[in-house]
XYZ file of N, CA and C in Angstrom:
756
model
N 123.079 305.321 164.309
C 121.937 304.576 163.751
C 120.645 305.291 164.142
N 119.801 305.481 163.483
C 118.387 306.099 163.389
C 117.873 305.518 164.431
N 116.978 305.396 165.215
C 116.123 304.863 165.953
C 114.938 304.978 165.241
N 113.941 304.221 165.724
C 112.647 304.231 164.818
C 111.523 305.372 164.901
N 111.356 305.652 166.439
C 110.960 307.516 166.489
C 111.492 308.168 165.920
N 112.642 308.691 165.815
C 113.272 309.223 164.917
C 113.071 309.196 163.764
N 113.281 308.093 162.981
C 112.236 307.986 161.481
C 111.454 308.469 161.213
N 110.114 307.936 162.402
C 108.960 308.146 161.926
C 108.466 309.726 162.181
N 109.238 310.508 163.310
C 109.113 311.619 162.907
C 109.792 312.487 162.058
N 110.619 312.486 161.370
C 111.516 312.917 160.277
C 110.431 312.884 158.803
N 109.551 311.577 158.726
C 109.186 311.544 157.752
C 107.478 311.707 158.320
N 107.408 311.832 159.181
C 105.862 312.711 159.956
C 104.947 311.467 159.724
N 105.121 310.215 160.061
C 104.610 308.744 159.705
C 103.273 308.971 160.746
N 102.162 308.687 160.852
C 101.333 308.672 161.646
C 101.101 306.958 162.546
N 100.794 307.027 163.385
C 100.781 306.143 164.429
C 100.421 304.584 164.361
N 101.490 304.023 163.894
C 101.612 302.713 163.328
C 101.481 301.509 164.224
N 101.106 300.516 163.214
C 100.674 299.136 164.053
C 102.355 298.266 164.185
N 103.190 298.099 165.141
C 104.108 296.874 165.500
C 104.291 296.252 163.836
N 103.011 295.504 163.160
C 103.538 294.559 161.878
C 103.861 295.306 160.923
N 102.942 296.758 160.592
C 103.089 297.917 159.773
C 104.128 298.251 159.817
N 105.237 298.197 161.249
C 106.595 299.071 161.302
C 107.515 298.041 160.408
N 107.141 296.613 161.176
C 108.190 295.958 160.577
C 108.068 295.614 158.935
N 106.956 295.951 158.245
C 107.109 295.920 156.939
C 107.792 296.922 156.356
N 107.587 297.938 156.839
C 108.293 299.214 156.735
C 109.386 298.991 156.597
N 109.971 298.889 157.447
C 111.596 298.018 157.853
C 112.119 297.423 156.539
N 111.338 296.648 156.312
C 111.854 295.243 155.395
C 112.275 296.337 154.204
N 111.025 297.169 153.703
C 111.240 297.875 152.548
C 112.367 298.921 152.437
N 113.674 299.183 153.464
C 113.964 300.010 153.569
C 115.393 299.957 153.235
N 116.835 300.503 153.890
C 118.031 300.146 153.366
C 118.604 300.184 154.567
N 119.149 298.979 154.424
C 119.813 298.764 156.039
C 120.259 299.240 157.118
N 120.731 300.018 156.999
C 121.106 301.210 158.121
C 120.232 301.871 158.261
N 119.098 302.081 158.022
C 117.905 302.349 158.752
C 116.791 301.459 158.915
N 116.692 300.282 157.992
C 116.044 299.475 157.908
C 116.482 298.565 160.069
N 117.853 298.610 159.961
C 118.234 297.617 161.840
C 117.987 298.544 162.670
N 117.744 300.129 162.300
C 117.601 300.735 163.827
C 115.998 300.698 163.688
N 114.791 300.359 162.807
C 113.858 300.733 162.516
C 113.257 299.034 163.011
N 114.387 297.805 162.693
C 113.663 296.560 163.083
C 113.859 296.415 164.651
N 114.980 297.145 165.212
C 115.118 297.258 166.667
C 114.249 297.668 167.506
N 113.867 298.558 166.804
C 112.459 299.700 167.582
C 111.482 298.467 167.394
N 111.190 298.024 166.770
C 109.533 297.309 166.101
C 109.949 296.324 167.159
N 110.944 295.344 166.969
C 111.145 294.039 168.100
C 111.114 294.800 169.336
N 111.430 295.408 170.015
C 111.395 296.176 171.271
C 109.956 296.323 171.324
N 109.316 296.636 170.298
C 107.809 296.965 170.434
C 107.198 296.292 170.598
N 107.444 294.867 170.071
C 106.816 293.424 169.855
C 107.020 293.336 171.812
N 108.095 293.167 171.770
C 108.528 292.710 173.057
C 108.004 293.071 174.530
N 107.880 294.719 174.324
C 106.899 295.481 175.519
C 105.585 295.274 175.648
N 105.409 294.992 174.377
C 103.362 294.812 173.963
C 103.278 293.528 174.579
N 104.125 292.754 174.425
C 104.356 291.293 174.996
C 103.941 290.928 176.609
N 104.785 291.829 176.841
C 105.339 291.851 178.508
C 104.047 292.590 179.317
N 103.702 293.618 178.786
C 102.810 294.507 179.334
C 101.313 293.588 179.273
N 100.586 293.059 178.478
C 99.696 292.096 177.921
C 99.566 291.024 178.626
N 100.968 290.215 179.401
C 100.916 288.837 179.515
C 99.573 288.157 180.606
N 98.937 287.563 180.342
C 97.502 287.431 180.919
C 97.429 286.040 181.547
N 97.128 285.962 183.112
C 97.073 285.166 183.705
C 95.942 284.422 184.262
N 95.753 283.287 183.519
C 94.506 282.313 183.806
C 94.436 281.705 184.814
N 93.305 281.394 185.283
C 92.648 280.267 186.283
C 94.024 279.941 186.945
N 94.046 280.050 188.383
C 94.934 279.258 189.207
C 94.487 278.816 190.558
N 94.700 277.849 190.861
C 94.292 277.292 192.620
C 95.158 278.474 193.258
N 94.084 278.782 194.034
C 94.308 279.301 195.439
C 94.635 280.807 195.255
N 94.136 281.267 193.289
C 94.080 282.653 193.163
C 92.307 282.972 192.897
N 92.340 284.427 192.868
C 90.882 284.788 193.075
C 90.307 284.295 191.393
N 89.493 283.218 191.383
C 88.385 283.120 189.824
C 88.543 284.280 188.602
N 88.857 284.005 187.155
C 88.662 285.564 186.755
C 86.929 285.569 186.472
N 86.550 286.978 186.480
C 85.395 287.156 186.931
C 84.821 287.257 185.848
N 83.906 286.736 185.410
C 83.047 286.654 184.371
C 81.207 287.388 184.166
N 80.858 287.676 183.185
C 79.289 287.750 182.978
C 79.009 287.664 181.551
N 77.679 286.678 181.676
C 77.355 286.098 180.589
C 75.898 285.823 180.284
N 75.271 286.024 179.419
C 73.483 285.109 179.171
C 74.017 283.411 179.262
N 72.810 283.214 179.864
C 72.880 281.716 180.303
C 71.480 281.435 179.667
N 71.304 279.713 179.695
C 70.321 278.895 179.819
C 69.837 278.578 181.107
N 68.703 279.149 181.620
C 68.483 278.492 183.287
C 66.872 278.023 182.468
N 66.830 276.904 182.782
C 65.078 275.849 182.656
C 65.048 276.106 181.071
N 64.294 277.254 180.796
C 63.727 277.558 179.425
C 64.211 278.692 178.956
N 64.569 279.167 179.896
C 64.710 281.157 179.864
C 66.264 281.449 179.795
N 65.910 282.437 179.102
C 67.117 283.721 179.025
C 67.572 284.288 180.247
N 68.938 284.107 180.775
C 69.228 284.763 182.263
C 70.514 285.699 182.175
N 70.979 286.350 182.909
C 72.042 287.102 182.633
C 72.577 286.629 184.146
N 73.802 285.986 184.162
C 74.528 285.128 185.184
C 76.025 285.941 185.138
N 76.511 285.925 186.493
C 77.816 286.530 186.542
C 78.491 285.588 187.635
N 79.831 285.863 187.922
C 80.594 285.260 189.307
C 80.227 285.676 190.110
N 80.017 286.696 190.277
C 79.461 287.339 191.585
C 78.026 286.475 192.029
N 76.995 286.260 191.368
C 75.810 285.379 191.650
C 76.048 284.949 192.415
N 77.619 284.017 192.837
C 77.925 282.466 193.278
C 78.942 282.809 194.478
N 79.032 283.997 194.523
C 79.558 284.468 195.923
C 78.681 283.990 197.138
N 79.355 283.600 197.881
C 78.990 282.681 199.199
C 78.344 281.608 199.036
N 78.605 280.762 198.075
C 78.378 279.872 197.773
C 79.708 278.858 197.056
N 79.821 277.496 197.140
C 80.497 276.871 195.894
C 79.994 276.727 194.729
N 81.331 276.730 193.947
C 80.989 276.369 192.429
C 81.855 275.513 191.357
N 80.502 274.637 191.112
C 81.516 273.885 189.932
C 80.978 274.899 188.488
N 82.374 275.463 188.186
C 81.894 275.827 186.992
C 82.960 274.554 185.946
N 82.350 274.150 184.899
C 82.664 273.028 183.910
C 82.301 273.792 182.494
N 83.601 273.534 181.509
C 83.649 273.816 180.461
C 83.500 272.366 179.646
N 82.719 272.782 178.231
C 82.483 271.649 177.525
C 83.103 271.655 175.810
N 83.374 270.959 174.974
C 83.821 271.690 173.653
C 82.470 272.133 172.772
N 81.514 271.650 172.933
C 81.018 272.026 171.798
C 79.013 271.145 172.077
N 77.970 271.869 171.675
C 76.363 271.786 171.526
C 76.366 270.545 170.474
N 75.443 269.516 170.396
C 75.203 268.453 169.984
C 76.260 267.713 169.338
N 76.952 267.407 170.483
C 78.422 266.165 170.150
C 77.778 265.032 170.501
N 78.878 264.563 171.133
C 78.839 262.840 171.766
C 79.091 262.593 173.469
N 80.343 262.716 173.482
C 80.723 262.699 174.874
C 80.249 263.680 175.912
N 79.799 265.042 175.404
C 79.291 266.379 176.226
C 77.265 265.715 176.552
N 76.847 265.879 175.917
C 75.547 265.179 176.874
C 76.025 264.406 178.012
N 76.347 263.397 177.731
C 76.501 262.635 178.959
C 76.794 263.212 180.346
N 78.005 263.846 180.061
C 78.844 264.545 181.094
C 77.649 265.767 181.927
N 77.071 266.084 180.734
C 75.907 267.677 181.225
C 74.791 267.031 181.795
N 73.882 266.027 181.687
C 72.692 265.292 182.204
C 73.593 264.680 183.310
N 74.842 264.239 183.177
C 75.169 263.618 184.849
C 75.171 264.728 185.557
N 75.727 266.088 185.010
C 75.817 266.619 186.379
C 74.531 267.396 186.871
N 73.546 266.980 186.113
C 72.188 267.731 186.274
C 71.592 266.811 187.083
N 71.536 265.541 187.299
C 71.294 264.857 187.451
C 71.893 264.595 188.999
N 73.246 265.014 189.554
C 73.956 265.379 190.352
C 73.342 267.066 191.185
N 73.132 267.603 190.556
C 72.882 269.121 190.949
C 72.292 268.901 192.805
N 71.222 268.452 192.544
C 70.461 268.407 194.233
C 71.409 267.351 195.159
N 72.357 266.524 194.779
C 73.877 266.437 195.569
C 74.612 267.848 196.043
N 74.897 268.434 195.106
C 75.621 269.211 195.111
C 75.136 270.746 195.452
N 73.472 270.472 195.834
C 73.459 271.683 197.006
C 73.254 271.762 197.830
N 73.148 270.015 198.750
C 73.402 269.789 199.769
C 74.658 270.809 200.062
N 75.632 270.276 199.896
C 77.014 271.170 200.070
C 76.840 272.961 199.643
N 76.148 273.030 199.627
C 75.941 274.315 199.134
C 76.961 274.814 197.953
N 76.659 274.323 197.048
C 77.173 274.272 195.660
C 76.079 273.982 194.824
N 76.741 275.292 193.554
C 75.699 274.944 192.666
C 76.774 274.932 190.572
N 76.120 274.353 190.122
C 77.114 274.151 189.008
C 76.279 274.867 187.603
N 77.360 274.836 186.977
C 77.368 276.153 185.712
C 77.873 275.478 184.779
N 77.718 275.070 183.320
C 78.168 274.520 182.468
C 78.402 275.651 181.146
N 79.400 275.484 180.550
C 79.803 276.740 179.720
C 80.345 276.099 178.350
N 79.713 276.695 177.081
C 80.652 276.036 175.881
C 80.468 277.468 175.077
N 81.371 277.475 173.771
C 81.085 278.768 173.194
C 80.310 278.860 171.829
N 78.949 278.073 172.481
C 78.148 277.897 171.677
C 77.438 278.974 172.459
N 75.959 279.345 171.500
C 75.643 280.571 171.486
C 74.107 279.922 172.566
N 73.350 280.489 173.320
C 72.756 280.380 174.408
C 71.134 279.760 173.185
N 71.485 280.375 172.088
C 70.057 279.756 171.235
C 70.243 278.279 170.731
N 71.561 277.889 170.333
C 72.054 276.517 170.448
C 71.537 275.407 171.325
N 71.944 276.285 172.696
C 71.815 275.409 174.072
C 70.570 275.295 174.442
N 69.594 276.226 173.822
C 68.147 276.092 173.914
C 67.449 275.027 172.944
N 68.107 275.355 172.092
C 67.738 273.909 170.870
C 67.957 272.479 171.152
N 69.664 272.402 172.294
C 69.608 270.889 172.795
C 69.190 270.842 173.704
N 68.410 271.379 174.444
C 68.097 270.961 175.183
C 66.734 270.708 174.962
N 65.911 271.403 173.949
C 63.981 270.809 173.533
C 64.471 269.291 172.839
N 66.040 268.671 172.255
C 65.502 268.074 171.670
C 65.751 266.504 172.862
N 65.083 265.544 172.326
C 64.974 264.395 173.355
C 66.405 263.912 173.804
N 66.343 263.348 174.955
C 67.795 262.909 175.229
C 67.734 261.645 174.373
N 66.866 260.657 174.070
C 66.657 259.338 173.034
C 67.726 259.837 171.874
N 67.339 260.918 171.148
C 68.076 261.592 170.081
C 69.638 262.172 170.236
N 69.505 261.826 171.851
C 71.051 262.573 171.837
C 71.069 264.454 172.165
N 69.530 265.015 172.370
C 69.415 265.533 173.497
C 69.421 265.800 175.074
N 69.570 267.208 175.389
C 69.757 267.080 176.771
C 68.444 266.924 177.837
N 67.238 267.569 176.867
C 65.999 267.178 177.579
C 66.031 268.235 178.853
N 65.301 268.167 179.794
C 65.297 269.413 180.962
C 66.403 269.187 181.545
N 67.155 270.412 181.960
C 68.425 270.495 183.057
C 67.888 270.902 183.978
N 68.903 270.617 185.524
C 68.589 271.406 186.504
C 69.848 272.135 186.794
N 70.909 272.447 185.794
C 71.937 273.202 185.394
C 72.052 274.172 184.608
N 72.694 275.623 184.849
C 72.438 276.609 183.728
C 73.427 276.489 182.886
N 73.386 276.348 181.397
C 74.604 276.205 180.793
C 74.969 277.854 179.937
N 76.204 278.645 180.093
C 76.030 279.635 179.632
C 76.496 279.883 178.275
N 76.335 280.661 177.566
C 76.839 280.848 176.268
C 78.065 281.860 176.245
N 79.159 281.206 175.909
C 80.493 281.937 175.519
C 80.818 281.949 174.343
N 79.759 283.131 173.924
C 79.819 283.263 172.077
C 81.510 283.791 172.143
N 81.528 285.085 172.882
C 82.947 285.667 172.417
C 84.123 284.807 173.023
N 83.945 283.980 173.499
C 85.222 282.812 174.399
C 86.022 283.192 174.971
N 85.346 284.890 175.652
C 86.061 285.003 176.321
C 85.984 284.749 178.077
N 85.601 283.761 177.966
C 85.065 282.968 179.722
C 86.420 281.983 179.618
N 86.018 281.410 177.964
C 86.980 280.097 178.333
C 88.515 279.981 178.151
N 88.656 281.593 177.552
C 89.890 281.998 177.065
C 90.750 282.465 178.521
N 89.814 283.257 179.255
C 90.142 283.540 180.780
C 90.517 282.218 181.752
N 89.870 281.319 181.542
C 90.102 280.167 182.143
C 91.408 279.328 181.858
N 91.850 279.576 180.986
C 92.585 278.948 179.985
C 92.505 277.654 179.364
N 91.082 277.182 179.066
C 90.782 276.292 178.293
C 90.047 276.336 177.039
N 90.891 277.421 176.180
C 90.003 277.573 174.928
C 91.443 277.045 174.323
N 91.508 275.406 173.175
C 92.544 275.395 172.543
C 92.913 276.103 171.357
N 94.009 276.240 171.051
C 94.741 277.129 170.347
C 94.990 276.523 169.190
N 95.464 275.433 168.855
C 95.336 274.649 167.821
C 95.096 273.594 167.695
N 95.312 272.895 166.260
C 94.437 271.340 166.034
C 93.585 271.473 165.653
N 92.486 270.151 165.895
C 91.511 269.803 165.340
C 90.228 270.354 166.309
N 90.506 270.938 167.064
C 89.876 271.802 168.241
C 89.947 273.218 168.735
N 90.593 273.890 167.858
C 90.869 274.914 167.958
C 89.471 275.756 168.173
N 89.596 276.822 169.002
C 88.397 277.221 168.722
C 87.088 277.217 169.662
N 87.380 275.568 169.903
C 86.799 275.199 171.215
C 87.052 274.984 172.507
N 86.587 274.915 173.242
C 87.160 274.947 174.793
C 87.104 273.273 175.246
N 88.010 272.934 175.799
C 88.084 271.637 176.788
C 87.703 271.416 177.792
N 87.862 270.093 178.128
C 86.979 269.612 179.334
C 87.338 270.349 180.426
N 87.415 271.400 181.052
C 87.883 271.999 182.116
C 86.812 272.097 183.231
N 87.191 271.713 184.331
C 86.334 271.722 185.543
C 87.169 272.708 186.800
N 86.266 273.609 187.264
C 86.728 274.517 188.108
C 86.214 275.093 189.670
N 86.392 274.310 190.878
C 85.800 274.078 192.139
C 86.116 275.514 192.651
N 85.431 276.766 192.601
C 85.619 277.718 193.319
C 85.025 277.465 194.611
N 85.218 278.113 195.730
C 84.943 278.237 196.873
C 83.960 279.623 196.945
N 83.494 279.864 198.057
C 82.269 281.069 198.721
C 83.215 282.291 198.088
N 84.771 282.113 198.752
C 85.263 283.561 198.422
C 85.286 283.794 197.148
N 85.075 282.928 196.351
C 85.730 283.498 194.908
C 87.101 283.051 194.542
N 87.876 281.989 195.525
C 89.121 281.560 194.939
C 89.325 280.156 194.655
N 90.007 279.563 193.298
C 89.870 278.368 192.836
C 90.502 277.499 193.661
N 89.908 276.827 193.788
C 90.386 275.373 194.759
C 91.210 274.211 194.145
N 90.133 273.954 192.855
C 90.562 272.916 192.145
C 90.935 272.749 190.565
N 91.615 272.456 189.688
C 91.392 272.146 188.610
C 91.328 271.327 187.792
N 90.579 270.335 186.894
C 91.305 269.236 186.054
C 90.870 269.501 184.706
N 91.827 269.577 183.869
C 91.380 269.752 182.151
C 91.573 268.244 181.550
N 90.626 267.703 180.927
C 90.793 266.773 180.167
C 90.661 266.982 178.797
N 91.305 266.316 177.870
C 91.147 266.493 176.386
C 89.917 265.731 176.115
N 89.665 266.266 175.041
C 87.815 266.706 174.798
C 87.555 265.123 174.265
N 88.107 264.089 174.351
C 87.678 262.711 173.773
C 87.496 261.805 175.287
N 87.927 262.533 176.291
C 87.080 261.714 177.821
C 86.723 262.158 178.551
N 85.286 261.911 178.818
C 84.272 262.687 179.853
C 84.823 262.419 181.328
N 84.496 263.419 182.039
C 84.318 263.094 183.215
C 83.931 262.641 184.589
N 84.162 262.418 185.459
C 83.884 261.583 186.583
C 82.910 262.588 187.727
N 81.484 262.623 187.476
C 81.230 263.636 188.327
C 81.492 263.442 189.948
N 81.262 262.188 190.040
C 81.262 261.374 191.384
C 82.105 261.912 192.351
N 83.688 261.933 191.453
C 85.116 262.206 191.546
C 85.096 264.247 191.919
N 83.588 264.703 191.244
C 83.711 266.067 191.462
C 83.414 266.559 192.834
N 82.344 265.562 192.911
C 81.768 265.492 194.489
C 82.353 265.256 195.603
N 83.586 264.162 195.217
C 84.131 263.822 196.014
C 85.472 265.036 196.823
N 85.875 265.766 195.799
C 86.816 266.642 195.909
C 85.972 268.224 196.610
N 84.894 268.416 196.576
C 83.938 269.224 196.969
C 83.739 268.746 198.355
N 83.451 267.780 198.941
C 83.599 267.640 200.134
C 84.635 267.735 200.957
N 85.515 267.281 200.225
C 86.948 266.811 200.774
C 87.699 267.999 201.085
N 87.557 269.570 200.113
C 87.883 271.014 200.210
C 87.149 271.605 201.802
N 85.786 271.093 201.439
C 85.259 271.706 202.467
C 85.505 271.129 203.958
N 85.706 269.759 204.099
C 86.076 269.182 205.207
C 86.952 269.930 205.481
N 88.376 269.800 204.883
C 89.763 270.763 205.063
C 89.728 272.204 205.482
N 88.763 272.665 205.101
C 88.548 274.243 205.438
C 87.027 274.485 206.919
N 86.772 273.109 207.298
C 85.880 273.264 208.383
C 87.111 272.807 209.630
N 88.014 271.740 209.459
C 88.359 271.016 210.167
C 89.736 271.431 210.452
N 90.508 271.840 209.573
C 91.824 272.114 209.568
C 92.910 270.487 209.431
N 92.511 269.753 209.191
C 92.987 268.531 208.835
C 93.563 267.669 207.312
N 93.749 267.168 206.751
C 93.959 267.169 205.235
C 93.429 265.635 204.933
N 93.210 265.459 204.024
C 92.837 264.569 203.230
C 93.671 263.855 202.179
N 93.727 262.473 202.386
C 94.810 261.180 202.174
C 94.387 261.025 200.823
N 94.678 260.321 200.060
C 94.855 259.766 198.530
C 93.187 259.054 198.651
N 92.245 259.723 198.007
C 90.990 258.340 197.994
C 90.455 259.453 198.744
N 90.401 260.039 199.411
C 89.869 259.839 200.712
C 88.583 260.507 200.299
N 87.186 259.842 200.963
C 85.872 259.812 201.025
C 84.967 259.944 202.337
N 83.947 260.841 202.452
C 83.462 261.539 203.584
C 83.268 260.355 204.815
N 84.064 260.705 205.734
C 83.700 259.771 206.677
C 84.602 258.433 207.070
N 85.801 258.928 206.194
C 87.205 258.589 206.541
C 88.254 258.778 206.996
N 89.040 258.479 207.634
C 90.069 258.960 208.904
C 91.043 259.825 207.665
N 91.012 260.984 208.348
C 91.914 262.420 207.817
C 93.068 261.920 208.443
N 93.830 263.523 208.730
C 95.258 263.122 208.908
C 95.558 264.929 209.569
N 96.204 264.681 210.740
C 96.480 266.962 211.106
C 98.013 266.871 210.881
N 98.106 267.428 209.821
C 99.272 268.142 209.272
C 100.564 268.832 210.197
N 100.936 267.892 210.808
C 101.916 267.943 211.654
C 102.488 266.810 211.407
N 104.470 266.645 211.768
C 105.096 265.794 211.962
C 104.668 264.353 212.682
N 104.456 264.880 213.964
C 104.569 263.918 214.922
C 102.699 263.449 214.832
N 101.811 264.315 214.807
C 100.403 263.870 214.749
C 99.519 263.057 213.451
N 100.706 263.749 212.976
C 100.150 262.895 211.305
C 100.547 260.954 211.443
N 101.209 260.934 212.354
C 101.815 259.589 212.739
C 100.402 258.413 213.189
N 99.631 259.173 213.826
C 98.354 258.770 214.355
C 97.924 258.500 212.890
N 97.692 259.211 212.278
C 96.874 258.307 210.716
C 97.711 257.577 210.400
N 99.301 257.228 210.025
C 99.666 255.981 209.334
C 99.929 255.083 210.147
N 99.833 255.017 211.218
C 99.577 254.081 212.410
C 98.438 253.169 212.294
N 97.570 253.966 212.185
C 95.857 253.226 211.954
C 95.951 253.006 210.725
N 95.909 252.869 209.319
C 96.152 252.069 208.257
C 97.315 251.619 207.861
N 97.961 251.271 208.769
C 99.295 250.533 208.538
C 98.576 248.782 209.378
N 97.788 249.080 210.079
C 97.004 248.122 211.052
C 96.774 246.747 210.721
């Protein structure tokens, strides 16, 4: 049986695309047409393997991004690196003058000087284009504007921030756009936290704050943090016998 190099140099074919081979194929006569669809699926298959691309994970390093942003009024050029030694909520949104996305973006602006107490600062991202995000934001929040932020929101025209993240959906009625994805990096650069919600319920910033402390307690203290648990509540040290001391005291 022919192999498909073989073919294509026999007949001096110049350097073909994977779908190009397999049309090729189709047009051909069987006994060269299966050693010619073998080669192409093998091809499919390596391009596959070699390609396979790994998004956003807790407790792996952020993929690293740079982008023009919205900071106040102005044009900024923002990267991951900026937010090195520092925390970060970076938050993905679907889409510039919806419904449910204001809300969510003025709470967490509104949140921001919380959240640098902790030395955290937050980044809002949709793959709307940075002149968009300038437009909702002159227009009134009354109207369903965002009015002044104290959040930079960046523009992911090419999607590829939210595609890296892995919250750009793939199909449906949303395709196209990115989901509610919220992403708690730490100083080093590695994700802590994640929660994606589907783009019809906003989120709980409160709940963002709360998990931002609760990381950092864990990584000052060496102790862990119980179901709920809120600053200034009995932890728990991750041992057999010592962890006994916390369900002792709320068993009470």
């Amino acid at each position: 049986m022919l192999s498909f190099t073989a073919v294509k140099r026999a007949i001096q074919l110049p350097a073909i695309s994977t779908k190009t081979a397999s049309m090729l194929a189709t047009s051909m006569p069987y006994p060269i047409r299966s050693g010619i669809s073998c080669a192409a699926t093998h091809a499919v298959f390596s391009s596959s393997s070699k390609s396979n691309h790994t998004f956003a994970r807790v407790q792996k390093p952020a993929p690293a991004w740079s982008a023009t942003a919205v900071v106040g009024k102005e044009f900024k050029k923002l990267s991951s690196e900026d937010f090195l030694g520092k925390w970060l909520v970076l938050f993905f949104y679907p889409l510039d003058f919806t419904f449910v996305c204001p809300t969510e973006i003025i709470s967490y602006s509104k949140a921001a000087e919380e959240f640098r107490k902790l030395n955290t600062e937050v980044v809002g991202v949709s793959v709307d284009s940075v002149y968009s995000h300038l437009a909702w934001i002159e227009q009134p929040r009354k109207l369903g504007g965002l009015g002044d932020l104290d959040i930079p929101l960046v523009g992911d025209i090419t999607k590829n921030i939210s595609h890296n993240y892995g919250v750009l959906a793939d199909s449906g009625a949303d395709i196209g756009l990115s989901l509610r994805g919220t992403f708690i990096i730490d100083p080093k650069g590695t994700v802590r936290q994640i929660t994606i919600n589907d783009t019809g319920v906003g989120r709980n910033i409160d709940e963002t704050l709360r998990l931002v402390e609760a990381l950092q307690f864990v990584d000052e203290h060496g102790e862990v943090c119980p179901a709920g648990w809120k600053k200034g509540e009995k932890t728990m040290i991750p041992n057999p016998t010592k962890s006994k001391d916390y369900f002792k005291s709320v068993a009470e």
